[in-house]
Coordinates of C-alpha atoms and ligand atoms in Angstrom, one line a residue:
Chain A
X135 CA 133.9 108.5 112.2
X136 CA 132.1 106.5 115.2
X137 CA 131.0 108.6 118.3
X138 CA 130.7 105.2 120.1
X139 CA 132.8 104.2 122.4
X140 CA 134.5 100.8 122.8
X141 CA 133.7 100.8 126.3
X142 CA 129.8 99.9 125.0
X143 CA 130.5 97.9 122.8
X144 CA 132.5 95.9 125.6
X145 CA 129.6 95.8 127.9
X146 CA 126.6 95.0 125.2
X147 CA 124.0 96.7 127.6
X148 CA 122.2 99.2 125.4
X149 CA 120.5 102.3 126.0
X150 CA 118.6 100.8 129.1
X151 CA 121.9 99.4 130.5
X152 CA 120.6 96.4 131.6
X153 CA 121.2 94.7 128.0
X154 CA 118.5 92.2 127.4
X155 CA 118.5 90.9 130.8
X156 CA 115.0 92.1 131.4
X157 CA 113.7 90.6 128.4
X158 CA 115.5 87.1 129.7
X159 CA 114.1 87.2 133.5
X160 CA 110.4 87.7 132.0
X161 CA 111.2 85.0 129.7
X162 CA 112.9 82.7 132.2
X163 CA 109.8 82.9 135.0
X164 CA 107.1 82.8 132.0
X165 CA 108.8 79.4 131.8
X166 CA 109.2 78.4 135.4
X167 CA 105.3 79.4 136.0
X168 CA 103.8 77.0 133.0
X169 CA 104.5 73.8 135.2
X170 CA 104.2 75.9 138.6
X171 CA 100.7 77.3 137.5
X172 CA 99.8 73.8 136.6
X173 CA 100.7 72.4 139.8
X174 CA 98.4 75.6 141.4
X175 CA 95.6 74.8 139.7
X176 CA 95.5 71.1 140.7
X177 CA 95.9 71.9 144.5
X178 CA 93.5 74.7 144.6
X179 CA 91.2 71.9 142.8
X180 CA 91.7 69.9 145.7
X181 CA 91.9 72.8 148.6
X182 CA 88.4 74.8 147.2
X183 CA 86.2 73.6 149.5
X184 CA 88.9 72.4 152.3
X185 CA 88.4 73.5 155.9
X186 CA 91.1 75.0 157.4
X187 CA 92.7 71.9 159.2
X188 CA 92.9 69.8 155.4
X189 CA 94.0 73.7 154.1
X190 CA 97.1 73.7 156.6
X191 CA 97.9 69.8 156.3
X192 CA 98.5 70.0 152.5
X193 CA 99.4 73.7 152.2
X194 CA 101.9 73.0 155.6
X195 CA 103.4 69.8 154.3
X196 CA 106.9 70.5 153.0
X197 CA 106.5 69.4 149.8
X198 CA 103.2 71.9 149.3
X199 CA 104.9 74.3 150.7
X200 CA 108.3 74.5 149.0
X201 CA 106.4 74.5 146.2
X202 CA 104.1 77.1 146.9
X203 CA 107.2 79.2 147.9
X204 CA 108.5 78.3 144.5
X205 CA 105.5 79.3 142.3
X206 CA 105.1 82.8 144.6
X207 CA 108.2 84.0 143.7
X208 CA 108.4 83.1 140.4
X209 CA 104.7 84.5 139.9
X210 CA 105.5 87.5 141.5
X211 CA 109.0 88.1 139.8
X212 CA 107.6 87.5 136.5
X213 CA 104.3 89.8 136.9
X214 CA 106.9 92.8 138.6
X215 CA 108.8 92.7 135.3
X216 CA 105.6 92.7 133.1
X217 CA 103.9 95.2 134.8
X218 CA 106.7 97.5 134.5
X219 CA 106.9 97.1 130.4
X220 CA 103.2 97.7 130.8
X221 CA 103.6 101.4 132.4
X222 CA 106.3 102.0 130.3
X223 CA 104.5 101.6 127.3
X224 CA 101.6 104.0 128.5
X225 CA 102.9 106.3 131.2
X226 CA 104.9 109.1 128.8
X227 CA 105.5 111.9 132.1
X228 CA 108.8 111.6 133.4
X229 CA 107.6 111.5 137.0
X230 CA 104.6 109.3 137.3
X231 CA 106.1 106.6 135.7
X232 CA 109.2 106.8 138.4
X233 CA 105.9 106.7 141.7
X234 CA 104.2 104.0 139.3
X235 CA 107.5 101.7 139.0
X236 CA 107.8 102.0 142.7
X237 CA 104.8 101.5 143.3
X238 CA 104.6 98.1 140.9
X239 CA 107.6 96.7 143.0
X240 CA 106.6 97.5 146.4
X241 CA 102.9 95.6 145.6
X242 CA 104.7 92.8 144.1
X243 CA 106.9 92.5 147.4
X244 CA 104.1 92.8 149.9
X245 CA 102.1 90.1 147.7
X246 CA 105.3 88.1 147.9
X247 CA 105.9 88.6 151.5
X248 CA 102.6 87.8 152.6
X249 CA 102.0 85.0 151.0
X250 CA 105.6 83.5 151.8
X251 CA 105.6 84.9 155.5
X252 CA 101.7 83.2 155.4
X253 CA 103.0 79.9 153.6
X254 CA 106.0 79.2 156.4
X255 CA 103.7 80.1 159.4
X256 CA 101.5 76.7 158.1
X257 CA 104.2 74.9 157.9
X258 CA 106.4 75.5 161.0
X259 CA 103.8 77.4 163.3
X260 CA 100.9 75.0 162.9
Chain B
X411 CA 134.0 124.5 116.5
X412 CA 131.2 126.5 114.8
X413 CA 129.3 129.7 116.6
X414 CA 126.0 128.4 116.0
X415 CA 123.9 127.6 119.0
X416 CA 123.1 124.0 119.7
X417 CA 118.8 123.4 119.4
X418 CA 117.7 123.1 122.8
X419 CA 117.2 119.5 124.3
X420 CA 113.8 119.1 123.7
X421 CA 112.2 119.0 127.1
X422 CA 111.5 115.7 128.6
X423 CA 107.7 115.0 128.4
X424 CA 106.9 117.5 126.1
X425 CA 104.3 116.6 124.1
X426 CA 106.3 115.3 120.9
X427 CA 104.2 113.3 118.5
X428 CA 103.8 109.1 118.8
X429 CA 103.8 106.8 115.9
X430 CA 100.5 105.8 114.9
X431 CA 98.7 103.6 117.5
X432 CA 95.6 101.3 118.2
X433 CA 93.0 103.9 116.8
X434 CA 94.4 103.8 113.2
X435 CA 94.6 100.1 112.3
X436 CA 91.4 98.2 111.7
X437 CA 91.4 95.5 114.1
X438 CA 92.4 92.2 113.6
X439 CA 91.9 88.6 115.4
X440 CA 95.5 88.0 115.9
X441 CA 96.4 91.6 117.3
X442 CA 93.0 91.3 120.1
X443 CA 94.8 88.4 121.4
X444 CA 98.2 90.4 121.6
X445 CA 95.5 92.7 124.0
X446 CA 94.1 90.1 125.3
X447 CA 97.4 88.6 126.6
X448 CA 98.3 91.7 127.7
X449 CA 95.0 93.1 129.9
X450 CA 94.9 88.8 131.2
X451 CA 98.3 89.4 132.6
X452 CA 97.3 92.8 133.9
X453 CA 93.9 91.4 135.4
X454 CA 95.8 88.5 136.9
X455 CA 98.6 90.9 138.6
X456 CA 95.8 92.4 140.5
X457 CA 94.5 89.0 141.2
X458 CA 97.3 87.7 142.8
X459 CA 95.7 89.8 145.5
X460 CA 93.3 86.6 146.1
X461 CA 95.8 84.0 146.8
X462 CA 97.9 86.6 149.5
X463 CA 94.8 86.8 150.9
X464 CA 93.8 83.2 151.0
X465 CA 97.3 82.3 151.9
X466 CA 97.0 85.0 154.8
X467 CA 93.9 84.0 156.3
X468 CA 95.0 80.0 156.8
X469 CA 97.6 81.3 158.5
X470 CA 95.2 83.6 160.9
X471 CA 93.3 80.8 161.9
X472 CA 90.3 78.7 161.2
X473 CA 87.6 81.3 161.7
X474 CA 89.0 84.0 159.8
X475 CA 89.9 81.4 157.3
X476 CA 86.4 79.7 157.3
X477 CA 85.0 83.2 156.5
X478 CA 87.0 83.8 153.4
X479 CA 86.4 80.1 152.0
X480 CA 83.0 81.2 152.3
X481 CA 83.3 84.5 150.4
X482 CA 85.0 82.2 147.3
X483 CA 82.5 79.7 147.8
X484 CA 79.9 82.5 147.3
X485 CA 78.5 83.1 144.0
X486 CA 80.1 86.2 143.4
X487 CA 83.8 85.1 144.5
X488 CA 82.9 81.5 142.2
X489 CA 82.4 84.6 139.0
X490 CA 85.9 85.9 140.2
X491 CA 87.6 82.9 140.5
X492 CA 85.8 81.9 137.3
X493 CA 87.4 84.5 135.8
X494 CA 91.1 84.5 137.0
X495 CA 91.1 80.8 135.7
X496 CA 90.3 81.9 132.1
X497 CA 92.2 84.5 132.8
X498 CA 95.4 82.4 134.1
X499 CA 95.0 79.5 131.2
X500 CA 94.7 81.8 128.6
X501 CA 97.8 83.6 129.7
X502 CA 99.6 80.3 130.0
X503 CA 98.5 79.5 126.3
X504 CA 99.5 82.5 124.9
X505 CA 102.9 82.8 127.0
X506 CA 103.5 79.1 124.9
X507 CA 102.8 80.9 121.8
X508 CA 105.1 83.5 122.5
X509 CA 108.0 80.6 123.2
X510 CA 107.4 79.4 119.7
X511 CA 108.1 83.0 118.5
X512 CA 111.2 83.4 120.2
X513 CA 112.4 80.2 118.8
X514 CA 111.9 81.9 115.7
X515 CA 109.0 79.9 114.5
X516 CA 105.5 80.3 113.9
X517 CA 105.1 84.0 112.1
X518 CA 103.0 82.6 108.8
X519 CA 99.7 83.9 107.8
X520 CA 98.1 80.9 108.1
X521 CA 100.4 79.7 111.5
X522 CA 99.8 83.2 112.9
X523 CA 96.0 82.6 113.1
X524 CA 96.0 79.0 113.4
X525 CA 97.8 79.7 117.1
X526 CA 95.7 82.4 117.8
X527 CA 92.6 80.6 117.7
X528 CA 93.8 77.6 120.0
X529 CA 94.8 79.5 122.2
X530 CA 91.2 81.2 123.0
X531 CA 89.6 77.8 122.2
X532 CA 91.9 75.8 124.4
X533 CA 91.8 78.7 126.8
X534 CA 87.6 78.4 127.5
X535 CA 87.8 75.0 127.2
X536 CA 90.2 73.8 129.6
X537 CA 88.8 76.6 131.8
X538 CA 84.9 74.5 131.7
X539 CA 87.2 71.4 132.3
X540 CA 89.2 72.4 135.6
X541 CA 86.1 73.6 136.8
X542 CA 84.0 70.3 136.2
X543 CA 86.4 68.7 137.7
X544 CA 86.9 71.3 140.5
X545 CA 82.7 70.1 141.4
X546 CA 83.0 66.5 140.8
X547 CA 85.9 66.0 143.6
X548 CA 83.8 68.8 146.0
Ligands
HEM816 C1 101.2 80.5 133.4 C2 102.3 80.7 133.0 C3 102.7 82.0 132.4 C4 103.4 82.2 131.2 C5 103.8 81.0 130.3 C6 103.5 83.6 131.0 C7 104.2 84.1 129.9 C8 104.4 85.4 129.6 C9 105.1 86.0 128.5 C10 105.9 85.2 127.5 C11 105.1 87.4 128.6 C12 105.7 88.4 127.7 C13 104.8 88.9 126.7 C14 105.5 89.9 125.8 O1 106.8 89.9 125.7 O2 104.8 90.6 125.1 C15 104.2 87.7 129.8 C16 103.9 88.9 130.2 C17 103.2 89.2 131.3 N1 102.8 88.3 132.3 FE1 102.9 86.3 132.1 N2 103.0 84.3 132.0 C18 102.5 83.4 132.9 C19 101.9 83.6 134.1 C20 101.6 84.9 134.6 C21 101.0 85.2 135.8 C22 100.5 84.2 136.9 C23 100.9 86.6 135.9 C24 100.4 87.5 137.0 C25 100.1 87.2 138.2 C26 101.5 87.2 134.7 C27 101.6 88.5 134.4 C28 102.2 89.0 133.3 C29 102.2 90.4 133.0 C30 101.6 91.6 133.8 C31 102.8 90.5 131.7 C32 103.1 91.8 130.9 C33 102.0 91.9 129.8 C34 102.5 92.6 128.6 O3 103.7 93.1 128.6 O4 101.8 92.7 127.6 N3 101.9 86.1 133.9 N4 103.8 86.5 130.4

């Protein structure tokens, strides 16, 4: 006889009831970063040695910026979702993997804000 | 309904054995880069720390911003940024060999290794490249 319910096999989310959706995210942004991180490593080629006007003219512009926005969020996302499989793995008490997890999303958020909040004031506030 | 008592839930982060981990395997090429991909995306997480702060001080204003340009420009913020583009490629590299795994392909002996050891090769050198190329357009 099966103890499982049909209600869990309806929902195909697993023991960590998010099904596999974490693995897919990670997987999703890993894919999104390749071209972004390209992209990122071009224009810091051209910004490393840029004073602050050339730094705000191509970081401002919209097209830098959108797609700084783009590869901030997706970095961030994707590192959030790593670095939680990472404490996972080592953190074995109960509680210090709950302040580390928090902790782990509200860095990624501030790094995320920051940068964004830092990334719109080039554009729109000069 | 039998009268025996049930075994106590074990306690929840008591200290119940783990399978067998790093210590007991000898090392191999293939399973450092597993690490290697691991601690890159760990160092680069904390790195991400740089561009905030770069992002930040544009947005302060030029002096601020001057002053942090020349902290990278220094020769210890050149090591760092050295660093988190090694650290960056060869996280890109081995995220692609992780794509060709999920597609199912790629687990051979001989594929296995192959992979392994263009990714660290391509890794350092398209890290010497971006950076020769970083000086010749200074
Ligand atoms: C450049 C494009 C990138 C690609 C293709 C990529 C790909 C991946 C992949 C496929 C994984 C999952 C590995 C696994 O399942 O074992 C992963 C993990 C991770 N990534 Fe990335 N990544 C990229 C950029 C980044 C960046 C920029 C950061 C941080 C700022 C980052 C941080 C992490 C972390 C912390 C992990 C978890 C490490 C682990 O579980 O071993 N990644 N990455």
């Amino acid at each position: 006889m099966s103890m499982r319910t049909p209600l869990k096999t309806i929902r195909h989310l697993g023991s960590a009831k998010d099904g596999t959706s974490h693995f897919w995210q990670q997987r999703l942004t890993a894919v999104a970063n390749v071209p972004l991180v390209i992209g990122f490593v071009i224009l810091v080629i051209m910004l490393s040695g840029a004073t602050h006007a050339e730094f705000v003219a191509a970081a401002g512009s919209p097209l830098g910026a959108i797609f700084l926005i783009a590869a901030v969020l997706s970095v961030t996302w994707h590192m959030r979702l790593g670095m939680q499989v990472v404490i996972e793995d080592y953190i074995h008490s109960e509680g210090m993997k709950i302040v580390l997890v928090l902790g782990n999303t509200f860095f990624t958020a501030a790094i995320a804000l920051v940068s964004v909040f830092s990334i719109l004031k080039l554009s729109f506030g000069g | 309904m039998s009268e025996t008592t049930p075994t106590p839930h074990p306690r929840i982060g008591a200290d119940r054995p783990l399978s067998p981990h790093l210590q007991v395997y000898r090392p191999l090429f293939t399973m450092m880069m597993s690490i290697v991909h691991r601690i890159t995306g760990v160092g680069l997480y904390f790195g991400m720390f740089l561009l905030a702060w770069w992002l930040f001080a544009a947005a302060s204003g030029p002096d601020y911003f001057t002053w942090v340009q020349g902290f990278f420009g220094s020769w210890f913020g050149q090591v760092i940024l050295f660093g988190f583009t090694w650290a960056l490629l060869h996280h890109m590299l081995g995220g692609l060999r992780h794509f060709v795994w999920d597609m199912g392909h790629g687990f051979g002996e001989v594929e296995r290794e192959t992979m392994a050891k263009a990714t660290l090769a391509g890794s350092v050198i398209l890290t010497v490249l971006v950076w020769i190329i970083g000086y010749m357009v200074r």
